[in-house]
Short mmCIF file of C-alpha atoms and ligand atoms in Angstrom, two decimals:
data_model
loop_
_atom_site.label_atom_id
_atom_site.label_comp_id
_atom_site.label_asym_id
_atom_site.label_seq_id
_atom_site.Cartn_x
_atom_site.Cartn_y
_atom_site.Cartn_z
CA MET E 175 6.31 -4.61 42.88
CA SER E 176 3.50 -5.46 40.51
CA LEU E 177 4.28 -5.61 36.83
CA THR E 178 2.27 -4.80 33.72
CA HIS E 179 2.49 -6.86 30.56
CA VAL E 180 2.84 -4.81 27.39
CA LYS E 181 3.24 -5.68 23.72
CA ALA E 182 6.65 -5.05 22.21
CA PHE E 183 8.83 -5.95 19.23
CA GLY E 184 12.23 -7.47 19.78
CA THR E 185 14.53 -10.32 19.00
CA GLU E 186 15.46 -13.57 20.74
CA ALA E 187 18.91 -13.99 19.14
CA LYS E 188 21.42 -12.08 17.05
CA ASP E 189 20.54 -13.84 13.81
CA LYS E 190 16.77 -13.73 14.31
CA ASP E 191 14.31 -11.21 12.90
CA LEU E 192 12.45 -8.96 15.27
CA GLN E 193 8.97 -10.22 16.19
CA GLU E 194 6.12 -9.42 18.51
CA MET E 195 6.67 -10.36 22.15
CA THR E 196 5.42 -9.47 25.62
CA ILE E 197 7.57 -7.57 28.12
CA MET E 198 7.03 -6.34 31.64
CA ARG E 199 6.97 -2.75 32.86
CA ARG E 200 7.20 -1.83 36.53
CA GLU E 201 4.23 -0.17 38.21
CA VAL E 202 4.56 3.58 38.46
CA GLN E 203 6.77 4.55 41.43
CA PRO E 204 6.40 7.90 43.28
CA LYS E 205 8.89 9.64 40.91
CA ASP E 206 7.86 7.79 37.73
CA VAL E 207 5.66 8.63 34.82
CA GLU E 208 4.03 6.13 32.47
CA ILE E 209 4.12 7.08 28.79
CA ASP E 210 1.87 5.76 26.07
CA ILE E 211 4.32 5.58 23.14
CA LEU E 212 3.12 7.28 19.95
CA TYR E 213 6.30 7.23 17.85
CA CYS E 214 9.72 5.65 18.08
CA GLY E 215 12.65 6.46 15.79
CA VAL E 216 14.91 3.73 14.41
CA CYS E 217 18.59 4.28 15.19
CA HIS E 218 21.49 2.33 13.69
CA SER E 219 22.39 1.51 17.31
CA ASP E 220 19.13 -0.49 17.53
CA LEU E 221 20.41 -2.63 14.68
CA HIS E 222 23.90 -2.96 16.20
CA THR E 223 22.31 -4.07 19.49
CA THR E 224 19.92 -6.66 18.04
CA ARG E 225 22.82 -8.18 16.06
CA ASN E 226 25.20 -8.00 19.00
CA ASP E 227 27.74 -6.02 16.92
CA TRP E 228 29.22 -4.55 20.11
CA GLY E 229 28.94 -7.71 22.26
CA GLY E 230 26.97 -7.56 25.49
CA THR E 231 23.45 -7.85 24.10
CA VAL E 232 21.19 -9.83 26.44
CA TYR E 233 18.23 -11.50 24.74
CA PRO E 234 15.38 -10.99 24.35
CA ALA E 235 16.32 -7.45 23.27
CA VAL E 236 13.76 -4.73 22.59
CA PRO E 237 15.40 -1.67 21.03
CA GLY E 238 14.17 1.91 20.56
CA HIS E 239 15.50 5.07 22.21
CA GLU E 240 13.85 7.86 20.27
CA ILE E 241 10.55 7.81 22.11
CA ILE E 242 7.70 10.32 21.92
CA GLY E 243 4.42 9.79 23.70
CA LYS E 244 1.75 11.04 26.04
CA ILE E 245 1.81 10.71 29.79
CA THR E 246 -0.92 8.39 31.04
CA LYS E 247 0.01 8.06 34.74
CA VAL E 248 2.11 10.03 37.20
CA GLY E 249 3.57 8.96 40.54
CA SER E 250 2.66 10.62 43.84
CA GLU E 251 5.79 12.86 43.88
CA ILE E 252 5.67 14.09 40.28
CA THR E 253 6.08 17.82 39.92
CA LYS E 254 7.35 18.29 36.36
CA PHE E 255 4.55 16.56 34.42
CA LYS E 256 0.84 15.83 34.43
CA VAL E 257 -1.38 13.28 32.71
CA GLY E 258 -1.89 14.24 29.06
CA ASP E 259 1.47 16.02 28.63
CA LEU E 260 3.68 15.15 25.67
CA ALA E 261 6.93 13.55 26.75
CA GLY E 262 10.14 12.27 25.26
CA VAL E 263 12.62 9.61 26.32
CA GLY E 264 16.05 9.28 24.73
CA CYS E 265 18.92 6.89 25.28
CA LEU E 266 19.07 7.07 29.08
CA VAL E 267 16.50 6.20 31.76
CA ASP E 268 18.70 6.43 34.86
CA SER E 269 22.19 6.99 36.27
CA CYS E 270 23.82 7.05 39.73
CA ARG E 271 23.14 10.81 40.12
CA GLU E 272 26.03 11.14 42.60
CA CYS E 273 29.28 10.85 40.70
CA GLU E 274 31.30 13.76 39.32
CA SER E 275 29.79 13.31 35.84
CA CYS E 276 26.18 13.12 37.07
CA LYS E 277 26.73 16.20 39.23
CA LYS E 278 27.83 18.07 36.09
CA ASP E 279 24.73 17.03 34.09
CA LEU E 280 26.83 14.55 32.12
CA GLU E 281 24.79 11.44 32.97
CA GLN E 282 25.92 9.88 29.68
CA TYR E 283 29.40 9.64 31.24
CA CYS E 284 28.16 8.38 34.65
CA LEU E 285 31.19 6.91 36.39
CA ASN E 286 29.04 4.16 37.89
CA GLY E 287 27.41 3.31 34.58
CA SER E 288 24.27 5.02 33.33
CA THR E 289 21.17 2.95 32.58
CA GLY E 290 20.42 2.73 28.88
CA THR E 291 16.82 2.80 27.70
CA TYR E 292 17.41 -0.73 26.43
CA ASN E 293 19.84 -3.58 27.06
CA SER E 294 20.83 -2.34 30.54
CA GLN E 295 20.35 -3.72 34.02
CA ASP E 296 17.22 -2.07 35.43
CA ARG E 297 17.95 -0.08 38.62
CA TYR E 298 14.50 -0.84 40.07
CA MET E 299 14.07 -4.54 39.45
CA ALA E 300 16.72 -7.15 40.19
CA ASN E 301 17.52 -9.41 37.25
CA GLN E 302 15.42 -7.30 34.91
CA ARG E 303 16.76 -5.72 31.75
CA THR E 304 15.55 -2.44 30.34
CA TYR E 305 13.44 -2.66 27.20
CA GLY E 306 13.20 0.14 24.67
CA GLY E 307 10.57 2.03 22.79
CA TYR E 308 9.48 -0.60 20.26
CA SER E 309 6.62 -1.15 22.69
CA GLN E 310 3.26 0.24 23.77
CA THR E 311 4.30 1.96 27.00
CA VAL E 312 7.33 2.80 29.09
CA VAL E 313 7.75 3.77 32.76
CA VAL E 314 10.56 6.27 33.45
CA ASP E 315 11.79 8.39 36.36
CA GLN E 316 10.73 11.99 35.68
CA ASP E 317 14.35 13.21 35.85
CA PHE E 318 15.02 11.32 32.59
CA VAL E 319 11.87 12.48 30.79
CA LEU E 320 12.02 15.40 28.35
CA SER E 321 9.45 18.07 27.55
CA ILE E 322 8.52 18.31 23.89
CA PRO E 323 8.06 21.70 22.16
CA GLU E 324 4.40 22.03 21.14
CA ASN E 325 5.10 23.51 17.70
CA LEU E 326 6.97 20.58 16.15
CA ASP E 327 5.60 17.61 14.22
CA LEU E 328 5.59 14.78 16.76
CA ALA E 329 6.79 11.93 14.56
CA ALA E 330 9.61 14.07 13.11
CA THR E 331 10.65 15.11 16.62
CA ALA E 332 11.30 11.55 17.84
CA PRO E 333 14.75 11.28 16.15
CA LEU E 334 15.95 14.35 18.01
CA LEU E 335 16.08 12.18 21.16
CA CYS E 336 19.15 10.32 19.87
CA ALA E 337 20.26 11.49 16.41
CA GLY E 338 19.64 15.09 17.46
CA ILE E 339 21.39 15.15 20.82
CA THR E 340 24.30 12.96 19.65
CA THR E 341 25.25 15.58 17.09
CA TYR E 342 24.13 18.67 19.05
CA SER E 343 26.37 17.82 22.01
CA PRO E 344 29.71 17.82 20.12
CA LEU E 345 28.67 20.88 18.11
CA ARG E 346 28.18 22.71 21.42
CA HIS E 347 31.18 21.20 23.17
CA TRP E 348 33.50 22.33 20.35
CA ASN E 349 31.88 25.80 20.34
CA VAL E 350 30.37 25.85 16.89
CA LYS E 351 29.05 29.31 16.16
CA GLU E 352 28.33 31.77 13.36
CA GLY E 353 30.91 31.23 10.63
CA SER E 354 32.44 27.99 12.01
CA LYS E 355 33.45 25.58 9.28
CA VAL E 356 31.84 22.23 10.06
CA ALA E 357 31.88 19.02 8.04
CA VAL E 358 29.72 15.94 8.56
CA ILE E 359 30.67 12.45 7.33
CA GLY E 360 27.72 10.29 6.20
CA LEU E 361 24.19 11.43 5.39
CA GLY E 362 22.06 9.08 7.48
CA GLY E 363 20.04 9.64 10.64
CA LEU E 364 22.80 11.32 12.66
CA GLY E 365 24.42 12.98 9.67
CA HIS E 366 21.33 14.78 8.43
CA MET E 367 20.61 16.08 11.94
CA ALA E 368 24.22 17.27 12.23
CA VAL E 369 23.81 19.22 8.98
CA LYS E 370 20.59 20.87 10.17
CA LEU E 371 21.83 21.63 13.70
CA ALA E 372 25.20 23.02 12.58
CA LYS E 373 23.38 25.19 10.06
CA GLY E 374 21.01 26.29 12.83
CA MET E 375 24.04 27.43 14.84
CA GLY E 376 25.23 29.55 11.92
CA ALA E 377 28.03 27.32 10.65
CA GLU E 378 29.17 26.85 7.08
CA VAL E 379 28.43 23.14 6.52
CA THR E 380 29.99 20.60 4.18
CA LEU E 381 28.81 17.02 3.81
CA PHE E 382 31.22 14.17 3.06
CA SER E 383 29.30 11.31 1.46
CA ARG E 384 29.97 8.23 -0.64
CA SER E 385 26.56 8.61 -2.26
CA PRO E 386 26.34 11.05 -5.22
CA ASP E 387 22.55 10.52 -5.27
CA LYS E 388 22.32 12.30 -1.89
CA ILE E 389 23.93 15.56 -3.10
CA GLN E 390 20.70 17.42 -3.86
CA ASP E 391 19.09 16.28 -0.61
CA ALA E 392 22.08 17.50 1.39
CA LEU E 393 21.88 20.92 -0.23
CA ASN E 394 18.11 21.03 0.44
CA LEU E 395 18.79 20.16 4.09
CA GLY E 396 21.06 23.19 4.33
CA ALA E 397 24.56 21.95 3.49
CA ASP E 398 26.59 24.61 1.69
CA SER E 399 28.57 22.03 -0.25
CA VAL E 400 29.01 18.28 -0.69
CA VAL E 401 32.28 16.40 -1.15
CA ILE E 402 32.10 12.87 -2.54
CA SER E 403 34.70 11.18 -0.37
CA THR E 404 35.80 8.71 -3.06
CA TYR E 405 36.73 11.51 -5.48
CA GLU E 406 40.34 12.48 -4.76
CA ASN E 407 40.13 15.87 -6.48
CA GLU E 408 37.16 16.86 -4.31
CA MET E 409 38.97 15.72 -1.15
CA ASN E 410 42.09 17.70 -2.15
CA ALA E 411 39.99 20.82 -2.70
CA VAL E 412 39.03 20.96 1.00
CA LYS E 413 42.47 20.30 2.55
CA GLY E 414 43.01 22.29 5.76
CA LYS E 415 39.49 23.70 5.75
CA PHE E 416 37.43 22.54 8.73
CA ASP E 417 37.23 23.53 12.40
CA LEU E 418 35.18 20.47 13.30
CA ILE E 419 34.27 17.23 11.55
CA ILE E 420 31.50 15.01 12.90
CA ASP E 421 32.06 11.44 11.72
CA THR E 422 28.84 9.37 11.81
CA VAL E 423 30.03 6.34 9.80
CA PRO E 424 28.82 3.17 11.60
CA TYR E 425 31.57 0.80 10.47
CA ASP E 426 35.36 0.71 10.43
CA HIS E 427 36.83 3.16 7.95
CA ASP E 428 40.05 5.10 7.34
CA VAL E 429 39.86 8.52 9.01
CA ASN E 430 43.29 9.72 7.81
CA PRO E 431 42.00 11.31 4.57
CA TYR E 432 39.56 13.38 6.65
CA ILE E 433 42.19 14.55 9.13
CA THR E 434 44.03 16.31 6.32
CA THR E 435 40.87 18.36 5.70
CA LEU E 436 41.00 19.80 9.24
CA GLY E 437 42.45 23.25 9.74
CA ILE E 438 45.07 24.05 12.39
CA SER E 439 43.73 23.01 15.84
CA GLY E 440 40.74 21.31 14.21
CA THR E 441 38.99 18.28 15.67
CA LEU E 442 37.47 15.20 14.12
CA VAL E 443 34.93 13.75 16.53
CA LEU E 444 33.84 10.17 16.10
CA VAL E 445 30.24 9.41 17.05
CA GLY E 446 29.53 6.46 14.75
CA TYR E 447 31.90 3.50 14.77
CA LEU E 448 32.56 1.85 18.12
CA GLY E 449 35.63 -0.39 18.09
CA LYS E 450 39.21 -0.75 16.95
CA MET E 451 40.19 0.94 13.74
CA GLU E 452 42.20 -1.13 11.29
CA ASP E 453 43.90 1.78 9.54
CA MET E 454 46.31 3.31 12.03
CA LEU E 455 46.22 7.01 12.68
CA ASN E 456 48.98 8.89 10.95
CA THR E 457 50.19 11.32 13.64
CA VAL E 458 52.04 13.63 11.22
CA PRO E 459 49.13 15.90 10.28
CA MET E 460 47.94 15.80 13.88
CA ILE E 461 51.27 16.85 15.40
CA LEU E 462 52.13 19.37 12.72
CA GLY E 463 48.67 20.91 12.83
CA ARG E 464 47.69 20.50 16.51
CA LYS E 465 44.72 18.43 15.33
CA SER E 466 42.63 16.14 17.52
CA VAL E 467 40.65 12.97 17.02
CA ALA E 468 37.96 12.70 19.67
CA GLY E 469 34.81 10.79 20.52
CA SER E 470 31.45 11.67 22.01
CA VAL E 471 28.39 9.77 23.20
CA ILE E 472 24.80 11.12 23.18
CA GLY E 473 24.25 13.98 25.67
CA GLY E 474 23.05 14.62 29.21
CA ILE E 475 19.42 15.24 30.11
CA LYS E 476 19.84 18.98 30.63
CA GLU E 477 21.57 19.35 27.28
CA THR E 478 18.93 17.18 25.58
CA GLN E 479 16.23 19.56 26.86
CA GLU E 480 18.30 22.51 25.64
CA MET E 481 18.58 20.85 22.19
CA LEU E 482 14.80 20.22 22.04
CA ASP E 483 14.10 23.85 22.96
CA PHE E 484 16.64 25.02 20.36
CA CYS E 485 14.89 22.87 17.72
CA GLY E 486 11.52 24.26 18.83
CA GLU E 487 12.80 27.83 18.37
CA LYS E 488 14.43 27.14 15.02
CA GLY E 489 11.74 24.77 13.72
CA ILE E 490 14.25 21.93 13.27
CA THR E 491 13.01 18.32 12.99
CA SER E 492 14.14 15.15 11.25
CA GLU E 493 13.32 14.06 7.68
CA ILE E 494 11.38 10.89 8.25
CA GLU E 495 9.75 7.90 6.65
CA ILE E 496 6.97 6.54 8.83
CA ILE E 497 6.76 2.76 9.01
CA LYS E 498 4.62 0.18 10.76
CA MET E 499 6.14 -1.87 13.56
CA GLN E 500 5.80 -4.97 11.39
CA ASP E 501 8.07 -3.38 8.71
CA ILE E 502 11.06 -3.15 11.02
CA ASN E 503 13.08 -6.03 9.57
CA GLU E 504 12.83 -4.59 6.09
CA ALA E 505 13.80 -1.18 7.47
CA TYR E 506 16.95 -2.68 9.03
CA GLY E 507 17.81 -4.20 5.64
CA ARG E 508 17.55 -0.78 4.02
CA MET E 509 19.60 0.83 6.78
CA LEU E 510 22.42 -1.62 6.02
CA LYS E 511 22.36 -0.38 2.42
CA SER E 512 22.48 3.31 3.53
CA ASP E 513 19.02 3.62 2.02
CA VAL E 514 17.36 5.72 4.73
CA LYS E 515 15.92 9.12 3.89
CA TYR E 516 16.78 10.05 6.60
CA ARG E 517 15.23 8.35 9.62
CA PHE E 518 12.61 5.64 9.95
CA VAL E 519 10.02 6.39 12.61
CA ILE E 520 7.62 3.70 13.79
CA ASP E 521 3.99 4.66 14.21
CA MET E 522 3.35 2.71 17.41
CA LYS E 523 -0.39 2.51 16.75
CA SER E 524 0.56 -0.31 14.39
CA LEU E 525 1.50 -2.46 17.39
CA ALA E 526 -1.89 -2.16 19.09
P1 NAP B 827 22.58 5.50 9.40
O1 NAP B 827 21.29 6.24 9.36
O2 NAP B 827 22.63 4.12 8.88
O3 NAP B 827 23.66 6.45 8.64
C1 NAP B 827 25.00 6.13 8.50
C2 NAP B 827 25.55 6.80 7.23
O4 NAP B 827 26.96 6.57 7.19
C3 NAP B 827 25.02 6.21 5.94
O5 NAP B 827 23.82 6.81 5.51
C4 NAP B 827 26.15 6.46 4.97
O6 NAP B 827 26.10 7.79 4.46
C5 NAP B 827 27.39 6.34 5.84
N1 NAP B 827 27.98 4.99 5.81
C6 NAP B 827 27.37 3.82 6.08
N2 NAP B 827 28.24 2.78 5.99
C7 NAP B 827 29.41 3.32 5.64
C8 NAP B 827 30.70 2.77 5.39
N3 NAP B 827 30.93 1.46 5.50
N4 NAP B 827 31.69 3.62 5.07
C9 NAP B 827 31.45 4.94 4.94
N5 NAP B 827 30.24 5.51 5.17
C10 NAP B 827 29.25 4.72 5.51
O7 NAP B 827 23.11 5.41 10.90
P2 NAP B 827 22.85 6.40 12.14
O8 NAP B 827 21.61 5.99 12.86
O9 NAP B 827 23.03 7.78 11.70
O10 NAP B 827 24.04 5.98 13.12
C11 NAP B 827 25.39 6.15 12.72
C12 NAP B 827 26.30 5.49 13.73
O11 NAP B 827 26.28 6.25 14.94
C13 NAP B 827 25.89 4.07 14.13
O12 NAP B 827 27.05 3.28 14.27
C14 NAP B 827 25.24 4.25 15.48
O13 NAP B 827 25.32 3.10 16.29
C15 NAP B 827 26.08 5.37 16.03
N6 NAP B 827 25.45 6.15 17.12
C16 NAP B 827 26.27 6.67 18.06
C17 NAP B 827 25.76 7.46 19.05
C18 NAP B 827 26.67 8.08 20.06
O14 NAP B 827 26.18 8.51 21.09
N7 NAP B 827 27.96 8.21 19.80
C19 NAP B 827 24.40 7.71 19.11
C20 NAP B 827 23.59 7.19 18.11
C21 NAP B 827 24.13 6.41 17.11
P3 NAP B 827 26.48 8.15 2.95
O15 NAP B 827 25.54 7.36 2.08
O16 NAP B 827 26.25 9.62 2.91
O17 NAP B 827 27.93 7.81 2.75
ZN1 ZN B 828 20.60 6.00 18.88
ZN1 ZN B 829 26.85 8.92 37.93
#
């Protein structure tokens, strides 16, 4: 198979800055499309991967899984897209398509291991890793390519491909509807999308934040109220209140104070921190209130399309700060300080 060299931005080691590099993309196969990348959102998972926070990063690593672009080539068997169409790619570019999960449109839970948009073994090329959207182009099987609503701002739509679907999926799974009481922990990329999407579904939304300077923004984004999680009186005031809490905090933290704010049969769903929690779960409020602590990862392709269409109908996009590719290391520094309002999006023209 012939390969194309494209410019990208990635890192050679966990303690190295990201820098320009060249990667290879496969030639377009019968079911593939080639996408010229216009915008790529910056997810905290990109940072975790480049720094090997979760283990398993293979270098060089090129992150980016909130990809929006235009189709420049289509394979001979493409039916869903044509050259010139807008297209999106999220966190997945392939899966086994045969297991029980894949058959239920839950490719994110593929029992044989789905293929991530970056830092995965490529299913087409032996000994090749997948490289993400901090690059000029990407080649993806059409089954993993999303259609983009025409009415939304393109740059502000990119973050829907991860931050959007990661919060939309649990909101749907736990049946959030008109009048549901939903809380979101952390106002970053995922958190601000959770606020907007839950509001779009008709929920009453509360934000838990450590950052008093984000209160006004949260209210402007649609939150009905904000609780500063370090203020005990404010935490006490919402005891027993919520049906669902979406916890987007990226690092280890004590979830017990939040569990007491769940109502009977409520669920706290973790989407942020991946790893062992130091503070043990106190089972008392869980047992005595039939409460659950759950987890959730991104969403399947069908649900991602449903989320994009929902956002198109409701006019929901991300609040973004557009950066150049060359500003990425500084952007990571700000992300570590929770200083993102509320998603960085790279204008990929800056890489050309
Ligand atoms: P982000 O933009 O950096 O936002 C995280 C927010 O969490 C911060 O803005 C901050 O909000 C709060 N926070 C940060 N550090 C904290 C700490 N030590 N204790 C308490 N709160 C803290 O990150 P993101 O892109 O939204 O991603 C959030 C996490 O989700 C990351 O770990 C990412 O890897 C993960 N993720 C998971 C999935 C999935 O499928 N499950 C998908 C995408 C991302 P306040 O200032 O309001 O407190
Ligand atoms: Zn992500
Ligand atoms: Zn599968």
